[in-house]
Amino acid sequence: MTVSAPTRPRSAAAVPAGRPRRRLKPGRPIPFGAAIGPTLLLAVWAAGSAAGWIDPRTLSAPWTVVTTAGDLIADGRLQDNLAVSAQRAGLGLAIGTAVGTVLAVLAGLSRWGEAILDGPVQIKRAIPALALLPLLVLWFGIGEQMKVVTITLGVFVPVYIHTHHGLRTIDSRYVELGESLRLRRTAFIRRIVLPGALPGFLLGMRFAVVGAWLSLVVVEQINSTSGIGYMMELAREYGQTDVIIVGLVLYGLLGLLSDGAVRLAQRKALSWRRTLAD
Amino acid sequence: MATHAGGLTASRAVRVHNLARGFGDRVVLDGFDLEIAPGEFVALLGRSGSGKSTLLRALAGLDGDAAGSGLVDVPENSSVVFQDARLLPWQRVLDNVLLGLRGPDATERGRAALAEVGLAGRERAWPNELSGGEQQRVALARALVSEPELLLADEPFGALDALTRLRMHALLRVLHARHRPTVLLVTHDVDEAITLADRVLLLDSGRIAVDLAIDLPAPRSYRQPQFLAYRETLLRALGVDETEG
Ligand SMILES: Nc1ncnc2c1ncn2[C@@H]1O[C@H](COP(=O)(O)OP(=O)(O)OP(=O)(O)O)[C@@H](O)[C@H]1O
Ligand SMILES: [Mg+2]
């Protein structure tokens, strides 16, 4: 190698550091990027209603929906139904998350656990929640119990699947480290297994919260006397598209909010990670 | 399975007798014997694939998947330093050092261990915020914080640049002088072995081919004629001829 001056002198100012590298990351995030798509959709809807292209019996105008929402809030129907729905979803989510996590840890840490648990969960995964409903109604009736059980069943599967996968893909070098430090089993689970499976668990939670609201819709539109789903079912009988849309927007908001909450938790809990998205 | 007999020979920190290890048909160690005195610093050289890591893992009791037999008598309280720092990325530096450490003063001891390796003030950092050399220093702190009688290190400086490696050598010498653990250091680097060890072993065909006591006054340096003599002996035994090429 020679260290003589280059034969073709280059201007240092014009080419500061040679040709720039091809960036493989997606680039800088767009400010409020997530809001652009929904805003466009809303604009099309509003324009369509204002211009009279959309029949209000098919789809109420956005402003009608807003005033209806106001009325529903004023007479307390929205809050009451929302509270009932949120309670069902929250209860199902809590029980389902706990069950899914415990089963995943049992199946992930012991061969016997896996042999006994994994098969049934995979079978449950293959059966759509709706298909189980007739059986659940026979077993638990049409009261709250059936609703919470259905939501729980919809929630625990994604939590189990992703937590189990997260557990199984923990680097064996960390397990070896635990052995070399003679960690006790509880310390091993607390310091290595659970944090190692946390990314998988949180991904499972993202599916689980959406799944909880989904199951909620199913159970509330069948034989229910309260909840957002019931409110929408009633509106269908009277042909009130505005109330139906209030319900839809509510479901959407709840889904988005809960997904956002899990993503926030993800960012907080996984701050040690550097990934492509950062 | 190996017999982990305790307290058979009080005057030997490490005693390995008639150890055999293999994977499938491949015999890696066979009829292997080794004794290390308490506080002795032993470096283990050998060609790639000669079985150095296999031996070290046998001593550390980490070779559940290997087939073998023999007697392995090591202190209960031993620590391992791996080639990669192997810090848990989801635990802060101090928590990594405290991993597996028990007792009321654990945190204080962890801080002291970090200060010893020159990382005071970095307790709250995440491992991936540290340089490779710093990460390996954390690993060293974690290995030494439990005051082990035996320190097993498998090419701990292999991934570091030459300058950082020299600093780590100095650090390891200081720490060894202060805590006097028995050390078995696996390395590829002949100079590293001569610089650090009281005794250099060369593993070949599953047995110890060379057992060389290093008798050099400190500070050891390449300029000492005896250093060069040791170096030549070991390189020749490794099959490297420096006059070629
Ligand atoms: N888990 C394993 N399964 C099968 N073979 C193995 C396993 N671990 C080691 N071996 C084999 O045993 C032999 C010795 O391996 P070992 O890792 O002890 O070598 P080494 O001396 O540490 O080499 P290096 O200097 O490259 O690290 C090698 O031939 C290797 O292929
Ligand atoms: Mg090795």
Coordinates of C-alpha atoms and ligand atoms in Angstrom, one line a residue:
Chain A
M1 CA 0.0 0.0 0.0
T2 CA 1.2 3.5 -0.8
V3 CA 0.5 6.6 1.2
S4 CA 1.4 9.1 -1.5
A5 CA -1.0 11.8 -2.5
P6 CA -3.9 10.6 -4.7
T7 CA -3.4 11.1 -8.4
R8 CA -6.8 12.7 -8.9
P9 CA -7.2 15.4 -6.2
R10 CA -10.7 15.7 -5.0
S11 CA -12.3 18.7 -3.5
A12 CA -12.8 18.1 0.2
A13 CA -15.8 20.4 0.4
A14 CA -17.7 18.8 -2.5
V15 CA -17.2 15.2 -1.4
P16 CA -16.9 15.4 2.4
A17 CA -16.7 11.7 3.1
G18 CA -16.9 9.9 -0.2
R19 CA -20.1 8.6 -1.7
P20 CA -22.9 8.5 0.9
R21 CA -23.7 5.0 2.0
R22 CA -27.0 3.5 0.9
R23 CA -29.4 3.8 3.9
L24 CA -31.0 0.5 4.7
K25 CA -33.2 1.8 7.5
P26 CA -36.6 3.1 6.4
G27 CA -35.5 6.7 7.3
R28 CA -36.8 9.4 9.6
P29 CA -40.3 8.9 10.9
I30 CA -42.9 11.3 9.4
P31 CA -44.5 13.6 12.1
F32 CA -48.0 12.4 12.9
G33 CA -47.6 9.9 10.1
A34 CA -50.1 7.5 11.7
A35 CA -52.8 10.1 11.4
I36 CA -52.5 10.8 7.7
G37 CA -54.4 7.7 6.4
P38 CA -57.4 8.0 8.8
T39 CA -57.7 11.8 8.1
L40 CA -57.9 11.2 4.4
L41 CA -60.6 8.6 4.9
L42 CA -62.6 11.0 7.1
A43 CA -62.2 13.7 4.5
V44 CA -63.7 11.5 1.7
W45 CA -66.6 10.5 4.0
A46 CA -67.4 14.2 4.9
A47 CA -67.1 15.3 1.3
G48 CA -69.3 12.4 0.1
S49 CA -72.0 13.2 2.7
A50 CA -71.9 17.0 2.0
A51 CA -72.2 16.5 -1.7
G52 CA -75.1 14.1 -1.2
W53 CA -73.3 11.1 -2.8
I54 CA -73.8 9.1 0.3
D55 CA -77.4 8.2 1.3
P56 CA -77.8 9.0 5.1
R57 CA -79.8 5.7 5.4
T58 CA -76.7 3.8 4.2
L59 CA -74.1 5.9 6.1
S60 CA -74.9 8.9 8.3
A61 CA -72.9 12.0 7.8
P62 CA -69.9 12.6 10.2
W63 CA -71.6 15.6 11.9
T64 CA -74.8 13.5 12.5
V65 CA -72.7 10.9 14.2
V66 CA -71.0 13.5 16.3
T67 CA -74.4 15.0 17.5
T68 CA -75.8 11.5 18.1
A69 CA -72.7 10.7 20.2
G70 CA -73.4 13.9 22.1
D71 CA -77.0 12.9 22.8
L72 CA -75.9 9.4 23.8
I73 CA -73.5 10.9 26.3
A74 CA -76.0 13.4 27.5
D75 CA -78.6 10.7 28.5
G76 CA -75.8 8.5 29.9
R77 CA -76.4 5.5 27.6
L78 CA -73.0 5.6 26.1
Q79 CA -71.1 5.7 29.4
D80 CA -73.2 2.9 30.9
N81 CA -72.8 0.6 27.9
L82 CA -69.1 1.4 27.6
A83 CA -68.5 0.7 31.3
V84 CA -70.2 -2.7 31.0
S85 CA -68.2 -3.6 27.8
A86 CA -64.9 -2.3 29.3
Q87 CA -65.5 -4.4 32.3
R88 CA -66.1 -7.6 30.3
A89 CA -63.1 -7.0 28.1
G90 CA -60.8 -6.0 31.0
L91 CA -61.8 -9.1 33.0
G92 CA -61.3 -11.4 30.1
L93 CA -58.1 -9.8 29.1
A94 CA -56.7 -10.1 32.7
I95 CA -57.7 -13.7 33.1
G96 CA -56.6 -14.7 29.6
T97 CA -53.2 -13.0 29.9
A98 CA -52.5 -14.6 33.2
V99 CA -53.6 -18.1 32.0
G100 CA -51.6 -17.7 28.7
T101 CA -48.5 -16.6 30.5
V102 CA -48.5 -19.3 33.1
L103 CA -49.2 -22.0 30.5
A104 CA -46.4 -20.6 28.3
V105 CA -43.9 -20.7 31.1
L106 CA -44.9 -24.2 32.1
A107 CA -44.7 -25.5 28.5
G108 CA -41.5 -23.6 27.8
L109 CA -39.6 -24.8 30.9
S110 CA -40.5 -28.4 31.1
R111 CA -40.8 -31.1 28.4
W112 CA -43.7 -32.6 30.3
G113 CA -45.5 -29.3 30.4
E114 CA -45.0 -28.9 26.7
A115 CA -46.2 -32.4 25.9
I116 CA -49.3 -31.9 27.9
L117 CA -50.2 -28.3 27.2
D118 CA -49.0 -27.4 23.7
G119 CA -51.3 -29.8 21.8
P120 CA -54.6 -28.6 23.3
V121 CA -53.7 -25.0 22.9
Q122 CA -52.8 -25.6 19.2
I123 CA -56.1 -27.4 18.8
K124 CA -58.0 -24.5 20.4
R125 CA -56.1 -22.1 18.1
A126 CA -57.5 -24.0 15.1
I127 CA -61.1 -23.6 16.3
P128 CA -62.6 -20.1 15.6
A129 CA -64.0 -18.4 18.7
L130 CA -67.4 -18.2 17.1
A131 CA -67.6 -21.9 16.6
L132 CA -67.2 -22.5 20.3
L133 CA -70.0 -20.2 21.2
P134 CA -72.9 -22.7 21.1
L135 CA -71.1 -25.0 23.5
L136 CA -70.1 -22.1 25.8
V137 CA -73.7 -20.9 25.9
L138 CA -74.8 -24.4 26.9
W139 CA -72.2 -24.6 29.6
F140 CA -72.3 -21.2 31.0
G141 CA -75.7 -19.8 30.0
I142 CA -76.0 -16.4 28.4
G143 CA -74.9 -14.3 31.3
E144 CA -71.7 -12.5 32.1
Q145 CA -69.8 -15.8 32.8
M146 CA -70.2 -17.0 29.2
K147 CA -69.0 -13.6 27.9
V148 CA -65.9 -13.4 30.1
V149 CA -65.0 -17.0 29.3
T150 CA -65.3 -16.4 25.6
I151 CA -63.1 -13.3 25.8
T152 CA -60.6 -15.2 27.9
L153 CA -60.4 -18.0 25.4
G154 CA -59.7 -15.5 22.6
V155 CA -57.0 -13.7 24.7
F156 CA -55.0 -16.6 26.1
V157 CA -54.1 -18.1 22.8
P158 CA -52.0 -15.3 21.3
V159 CA -50.4 -14.6 24.7
Y160 CA -49.5 -18.3 25.0
I161 CA -48.2 -18.6 21.4
H162 CA -46.0 -15.6 21.5
T163 CA -44.7 -15.9 25.0
H164 CA -44.0 -19.6 24.4
H165 CA -42.1 -18.7 21.2
G166 CA -40.2 -15.9 23.0
L167 CA -39.2 -18.4 25.7
R168 CA -38.1 -21.0 23.4
T169 CA -35.9 -18.6 21.4
I170 CA -34.0 -17.3 24.4
D171 CA -30.3 -17.7 23.5
S172 CA -29.0 -20.9 25.0
R173 CA -25.8 -18.9 25.9
Y174 CA -27.8 -17.1 28.6
V175 CA -29.1 -20.4 30.0
E176 CA -25.4 -21.5 30.1
L177 CA -24.6 -18.3 31.9
G178 CA -27.3 -19.0 34.5
E179 CA -25.9 -22.5 35.0
S180 CA -22.3 -21.2 35.4
L181 CA -23.6 -18.7 38.0
R182 CA -25.5 -21.5 39.8
L183 CA -28.7 -19.4 39.6
R184 CA -31.6 -20.9 41.5
R185 CA -34.7 -21.7 39.4
T186 CA -36.7 -18.8 40.7
A187 CA -33.8 -16.4 40.0
F188 CA -33.3 -18.0 36.6
I189 CA -37.0 -17.4 35.7
R190 CA -37.1 -13.9 37.1
R191 CA -33.8 -12.6 35.6
I192 CA -33.4 -14.6 32.4
V193 CA -36.6 -16.4 31.3
L194 CA -39.2 -13.7 31.8
P195 CA -37.2 -10.7 30.5
G196 CA -36.0 -12.8 27.6
A197 CA -39.6 -13.8 26.8
L198 CA -40.9 -10.2 27.3
P199 CA -40.6 -9.1 23.6
G200 CA -42.7 -12.2 22.6
F201 CA -45.2 -11.6 25.5
L202 CA -45.7 -8.0 24.5
L203 CA -46.3 -8.9 20.9
G204 CA -48.8 -11.5 22.1
M205 CA -50.5 -8.8 24.1
R206 CA -50.9 -6.6 21.1
F207 CA -52.9 -9.4 19.4
A208 CA -54.6 -10.2 22.7
V209 CA -56.1 -6.7 23.3
V210 CA -57.4 -6.5 19.7
G211 CA -58.7 -10.1 20.2
A212 CA -60.5 -9.1 23.4
W213 CA -62.5 -6.4 21.7
L214 CA -63.2 -8.7 18.8
S215 CA -64.6 -11.4 21.1
L216 CA -66.6 -8.7 22.9
V217 CA -68.4 -7.8 19.7
V218 CA -69.3 -11.4 19.1
V219 CA -70.7 -12.0 22.6
E220 CA -72.5 -8.7 22.9
Q221 CA -74.4 -9.0 19.7
I222 CA -75.8 -12.3 20.8
N223 CA -78.4 -12.4 23.6
S224 CA -77.1 -9.4 25.4
T225 CA -79.0 -6.6 27.2
S226 CA -76.1 -4.2 27.8
G227 CA -72.8 -3.1 26.3
I228 CA -71.8 -1.4 23.1
G229 CA -72.6 -4.4 21.0
Y230 CA -76.1 -4.4 22.4
M231 CA -76.5 -0.7 21.7
M232 CA -75.5 -1.3 18.1
E233 CA -77.8 -4.4 17.8
L234 CA -80.7 -2.3 19.0
A235 CA -79.9 0.5 16.6
R236 CA -79.9 -2.0 13.7
E237 CA -83.5 -2.9 14.5
Y238 CA -84.5 0.8 14.3
G239 CA -82.3 1.5 11.3
Q240 CA -80.2 4.1 13.1
T241 CA -76.9 4.1 11.2
D242 CA -75.6 7.0 13.2
V243 CA -75.7 5.0 16.5
I244 CA -74.1 2.0 14.7
I245 CA -71.3 4.2 13.6
V246 CA -70.9 5.7 17.0
G247 CA -70.5 2.1 18.2
L248 CA -68.0 1.3 15.5
V249 CA -65.9 4.4 16.2
L250 CA -66.0 3.5 19.8
Y251 CA -64.8 -0.1 19.1
G252 CA -62.1 1.3 16.9
L253 CA -61.0 3.9 19.4
L254 CA -60.9 1.3 22.2
G255 CA -58.8 -1.0 20.0
L256 CA -56.4 1.8 19.0
L257 CA -56.1 3.1 22.5
S258 CA -55.4 -0.3 24.0
D259 CA -52.9 -1.2 21.2
G260 CA -51.2 2.2 21.8
A261 CA -51.0 1.4 25.5
V262 CA -49.3 -1.9 24.8
R263 CA -46.9 -0.3 22.4
L264 CA -46.0 2.3 25.0
A265 CA -45.4 -0.5 27.5
Q266 CA -43.3 -2.2 24.8
R267 CA -41.2 0.9 24.3
K268 CA -40.7 1.4 28.0
A269 CA -40.0 -2.2 28.8
L270 CA -37.8 -2.9 25.8
S271 CA -35.7 0.3 26.0
W272 CA -32.6 -1.8 26.1
R273 CA -33.2 -3.0 22.5
R274 CA -31.9 -1.4 19.4
T275 CA -33.9 -2.4 16.4
L276 CA -34.5 -1.5 12.8
A277 CA -37.5 0.8 13.8
D278 CA -35.5 3.0 16.2
Chain B
M1 CA -20.5 -39.1 34.0
A2 CA -17.7 -37.3 35.7
T3 CA -17.4 -37.7 39.5
H4 CA -17.4 -34.3 41.2
A5 CA -15.6 -35.4 44.4
G6 CA -15.3 -32.7 47.0
G7 CA -12.3 -32.0 49.3
L8 CA -10.3 -35.1 48.3
T9 CA -7.0 -33.3 48.0
A10 CA -6.9 -30.2 50.0
S11 CA -3.5 -29.0 48.6
R12 CA -4.8 -29.0 45.0
A13 CA -7.3 -26.5 43.8
V14 CA -8.0 -28.4 40.6
R15 CA -7.5 -32.1 40.1
V16 CA -8.5 -33.9 36.9
H17 CA -7.8 -37.6 36.6
N18 CA -8.3 -39.8 33.6
L19 CA -10.8 -37.5 32.0
A20 CA -12.4 -38.5 28.7
R21 CA -14.8 -36.4 26.6
G22 CA -16.2 -36.9 23.2
F23 CA -19.0 -36.0 20.9
G24 CA -20.5 -39.0 19.0
D25 CA -17.5 -40.9 17.5
R26 CA -15.1 -38.0 18.0
V27 CA -12.9 -38.4 21.0
V28 CA -11.7 -35.0 22.1
L29 CA -10.1 -35.8 25.5
D30 CA -8.8 -39.2 26.6
G31 CA -6.9 -40.2 29.7
F32 CA -6.5 -36.5 30.5
D33 CA -4.7 -35.6 33.8
L34 CA -4.3 -32.1 35.3
E35 CA -3.4 -30.6 38.6
I36 CA -3.3 -26.9 39.5
A37 CA -2.1 -25.5 42.8
P38 CA -4.3 -23.0 44.7
G39 CA -3.7 -19.5 43.4
E40 CA -1.7 -20.7 40.4
F41 CA -2.3 -19.0 37.1
V42 CA -2.3 -21.5 34.3
A43 CA -2.7 -20.7 30.6
L44 CA -3.9 -23.4 28.2
L45 CA -2.8 -23.2 24.6
G46 CA -3.7 -25.5 21.7
R47 CA -4.7 -25.6 18.2
S48 CA -8.2 -24.8 17.2
G49 CA -10.4 -27.8 17.8
S50 CA -7.9 -29.4 20.2
G51 CA -10.4 -29.5 23.0
K52 CA -9.5 -26.5 25.1
S53 CA -13.1 -25.3 25.5
T54 CA -14.2 -28.9 26.0
L55 CA -11.8 -29.2 29.0
L56 CA -12.9 -25.8 30.4
R57 CA -16.6 -26.7 30.1
A58 CA -15.9 -30.0 31.9
L59 CA -14.2 -28.1 34.7
A60 CA -17.1 -25.7 34.9
G61 CA -19.7 -28.5 34.9
L62 CA -21.3 -27.0 31.8
D63 CA -20.9 -30.1 29.5
G64 CA -24.2 -31.9 30.1
D65 CA -24.4 -32.8 26.4
A66 CA -20.9 -34.4 26.2
A67 CA -20.3 -38.1 26.8
G68 CA -17.4 -38.9 29.1
S69 CA -15.9 -40.2 32.3
G70 CA -13.2 -39.4 34.8
L71 CA -12.6 -37.5 38.0
V72 CA -13.0 -33.8 38.2
D73 CA -12.3 -32.2 41.5
V74 CA -12.7 -28.4 41.5
P75 CA -13.6 -25.9 44.1
E76 CA -17.3 -25.4 44.6
N77 CA -16.9 -21.7 44.2
S78 CA -15.8 -21.2 40.6
S79 CA -16.6 -18.6 38.0
V80 CA -16.5 -18.6 34.2
V81 CA -15.6 -15.8 31.8
F82 CA -16.7 -16.5 28.3
Q83 CA -15.3 -15.3 25.0
D84 CA -18.3 -13.1 24.5
A85 CA -19.0 -10.9 27.5
R86 CA -22.4 -12.6 27.7
L87 CA -24.1 -9.8 29.6
L88 CA -27.9 -9.9 29.8
P89 CA -28.9 -7.1 27.4
W90 CA -32.1 -6.4 29.4
Q91 CA -30.3 -5.9 32.7
R92 CA -28.3 -2.8 33.6
V93 CA -24.6 -3.2 34.1
L94 CA -24.8 -3.4 37.9
D95 CA -27.6 -5.9 37.8
N96 CA -25.5 -8.0 35.5
V97 CA -22.7 -8.0 38.0
L98 CA -25.2 -8.9 40.8
L99 CA -26.6 -11.8 38.9
G100 CA -26.6 -14.9 41.2
L101 CA -25.0 -12.9 44.0
R102 CA -26.7 -13.2 47.4
G103 CA -26.3 -11.5 50.7
P104 CA -27.2 -8.2 52.3
D105 CA -24.1 -6.4 51.1
A106 CA -24.5 -7.7 47.5
T107 CA -25.1 -4.3 46.0
E108 CA -22.1 -2.8 47.7
R109 CA -19.9 -5.6 46.6
G110 CA -21.2 -5.2 43.0
R111 CA -20.3 -1.6 43.0
A112 CA -16.9 -2.3 44.4
A113 CA -16.2 -4.9 41.7
L114 CA -17.2 -2.5 39.0
A115 CA -15.0 0.2 40.5
E116 CA -12.1 -2.4 40.5
V117 CA -12.4 -2.9 36.7
G118 CA -12.5 0.9 36.2
L119 CA -16.2 1.2 35.5
A120 CA -17.4 3.1 38.5
G121 CA -20.2 5.4 37.4
R122 CA -21.4 3.1 34.7
E123 CA -23.7 1.0 36.9
R124 CA -26.9 2.2 35.3
A125 CA -25.7 1.8 31.7
W126 CA -27.2 -0.8 29.4
P127 CA -24.7 -3.4 28.2
N128 CA -25.1 -2.4 24.5
E129 CA -24.1 1.1 25.4
L130 CA -20.6 -0.2 26.4
S131 CA -17.6 -0.9 24.1
G132 CA -16.5 -4.4 23.7
G133 CA -13.6 -4.0 26.1
E134 CA -15.9 -2.4 28.7
Q135 CA -18.4 -5.2 28.4
Q136 CA -15.6 -7.8 28.9
R137 CA -14.6 -5.8 32.0
V138 CA -18.1 -6.1 33.4
A139 CA -17.9 -9.8 32.7
L140 CA -14.7 -9.9 34.7
A141 CA -16.3 -8.0 37.5
R142 CA -19.2 -10.4 37.5
A143 CA -16.9 -13.4 37.7
L144 CA -14.8 -12.0 40.5
V145 CA -17.5 -10.4 42.7
S146 CA -18.3 -13.8 44.2
E147 CA -14.6 -14.1 45.3
P148 CA -14.2 -17.4 43.4
E149 CA -11.5 -19.9 44.3
L150 CA -11.3 -20.8 40.6
L151 CA -11.6 -18.6 37.6
L152 CA -12.1 -20.3 34.3
A153 CA -11.7 -18.1 31.3
D154 CA -12.2 -19.2 27.7
E155 CA -10.4 -16.8 25.4
P156 CA -11.8 -13.8 27.3
F157 CA -9.9 -11.3 25.2
G158 CA -10.1 -13.0 21.9
A159 CA -12.6 -10.5 20.4
L160 CA -10.7 -7.4 21.6
D161 CA -8.3 -5.2 19.7
A162 CA -4.6 -5.5 20.5
L163 CA -4.4 -2.3 22.6
T164 CA -7.5 -3.1 24.7
R165 CA -6.1 -6.6 25.2
L166 CA -2.9 -5.3 26.7
R167 CA -4.9 -3.1 29.1
M168 CA -7.0 -6.2 30.0
H169 CA -3.8 -8.2 30.7
A170 CA -2.6 -5.5 33.1
L171 CA -6.0 -5.5 34.8
L172 CA -6.1 -9.3 35.1
R173 CA -2.6 -9.3 36.6
V174 CA -3.6 -6.8 39.2
L175 CA -6.9 -8.6 40.0
H176 CA -5.1 -11.9 40.3
A177 CA -2.5 -10.5 42.6
R178 CA -5.2 -9.0 44.8
H179 CA -7.7 -11.9 45.0
R180 CA -5.4 -14.8 44.3
P181 CA -7.9 -17.1 42.6
T182 CA -6.7 -20.2 40.8
V183 CA -6.9 -19.3 37.1
L184 CA -7.2 -21.5 34.0
L185 CA -7.0 -19.2 31.0
V186 CA -7.7 -20.7 27.6
T187 CA -6.0 -18.7 24.8
H188 CA -4.8 -18.8 21.3
D189 CA -2.2 -16.2 22.0
V190 CA 1.3 -17.5 22.9
D191 CA 2.4 -14.0 24.1
E192 CA -0.7 -13.6 26.2
A193 CA 0.0 -17.0 27.9
I194 CA 3.7 -16.1 28.6
T195 CA 2.8 -12.6 29.9
L196 CA 0.2 -13.7 32.3
A197 CA 0.7 -17.3 33.5
D198 CA 2.8 -19.1 36.0
R199 CA 2.5 -22.1 33.9
V200 CA 1.7 -22.7 30.3
L201 CA 0.1 -26.0 29.1
L202 CA -0.2 -27.0 25.5
L203 CA -3.1 -29.4 24.6
D204 CA -2.5 -31.7 21.7
S205 CA -4.4 -34.8 20.7
G206 CA -6.4 -34.9 23.9
R207 CA -3.3 -34.8 26.2
I208 CA -1.0 -32.2 27.6
A209 CA 2.0 -32.1 25.2
V210 CA 3.9 -29.3 26.9
D211 CA 3.9 -28.3 30.5
L212 CA 6.1 -25.2 30.8
A213 CA 6.7 -23.2 34.1
I214 CA 7.2 -19.6 33.3
D215 CA 9.9 -18.1 35.5
L216 CA 10.2 -14.4 34.5
P217 CA 10.6 -11.4 36.7
A218 CA 7.9 -8.8 36.5
P219 CA 7.2 -6.7 34.4
R220 CA 7.3 -9.3 31.7
S221 CA 8.2 -8.1 28.3
Y222 CA 9.0 -9.3 24.8
R223 CA 12.5 -7.8 25.3
Q224 CA 13.5 -10.4 27.9
P225 CA 15.6 -13.1 26.2
Q226 CA 13.9 -15.8 28.3
F227 CA 10.5 -14.6 27.1
L228 CA 11.6 -15.2 23.5
A229 CA 12.9 -18.6 24.4
Y230 CA 9.6 -19.6 25.9
R231 CA 7.9 -18.2 22.9
E232 CA 10.0 -20.3 20.5
T233 CA 9.4 -23.5 22.5
L234 CA 5.7 -23.1 22.5
L235 CA 5.4 -22.0 18.9
R236 CA 7.5 -25.0 17.8
A237 CA 5.3 -27.3 19.8
L238 CA 2.3 -25.7 18.1
G239 CA 3.9 -26.5 14.7
V240 CA 4.6 -22.9 13.8
D241 CA 8.0 -22.1 12.4
E242 CA 8.7 -18.4 12.6
T243 CA 11.7 -18.6 10.2
E244 CA 9.3 -19.6 7.4
G245 CA 7.6 -16.8 5.3
Ligands
LIG1 N1 -21.4 -29.6 21.2 C1 -20.6 -30.3 20.4 N2 -21.0 -31.2 19.6 C2 -20.2 -31.9 18.7 N3 -18.9 -31.7 18.6 C3 -18.3 -30.8 19.4 C4 -19.2 -30.0 20.4 N4 -18.3 -29.1 21.0 C5 -17.1 -29.4 20.5 N5 -17.1 -30.3 19.6 C6 -15.9 -30.8 18.9 O1 -14.9 -31.1 19.8 C7 -13.7 -30.7 19.3 C8 -13.0 -29.8 20.3 O2 -13.8 -28.6 20.4 P1 -13.3 -27.4 21.4 O3 -14.4 -26.4 21.3 O4 -13.0 -27.9 22.7 O5 -12.0 -26.9 20.7 P2 -11.1 -25.6 21.1 O6 -9.8 -26.1 21.4 O7 -11.8 -24.8 22.2 O8 -11.1 -24.8 19.8 P3 -11.0 -23.3 19.5 O9 -9.6 -22.9 19.9 O10 -11.3 -23.1 18.1 O11 -12.0 -22.6 20.4 C9 -13.9 -30.0 18.0 O12 -13.5 -30.9 17.0 C10 -15.4 -29.8 17.9 O13 -15.9 -29.9 16.6
MG2 MG -12.7 -22.9 22.2

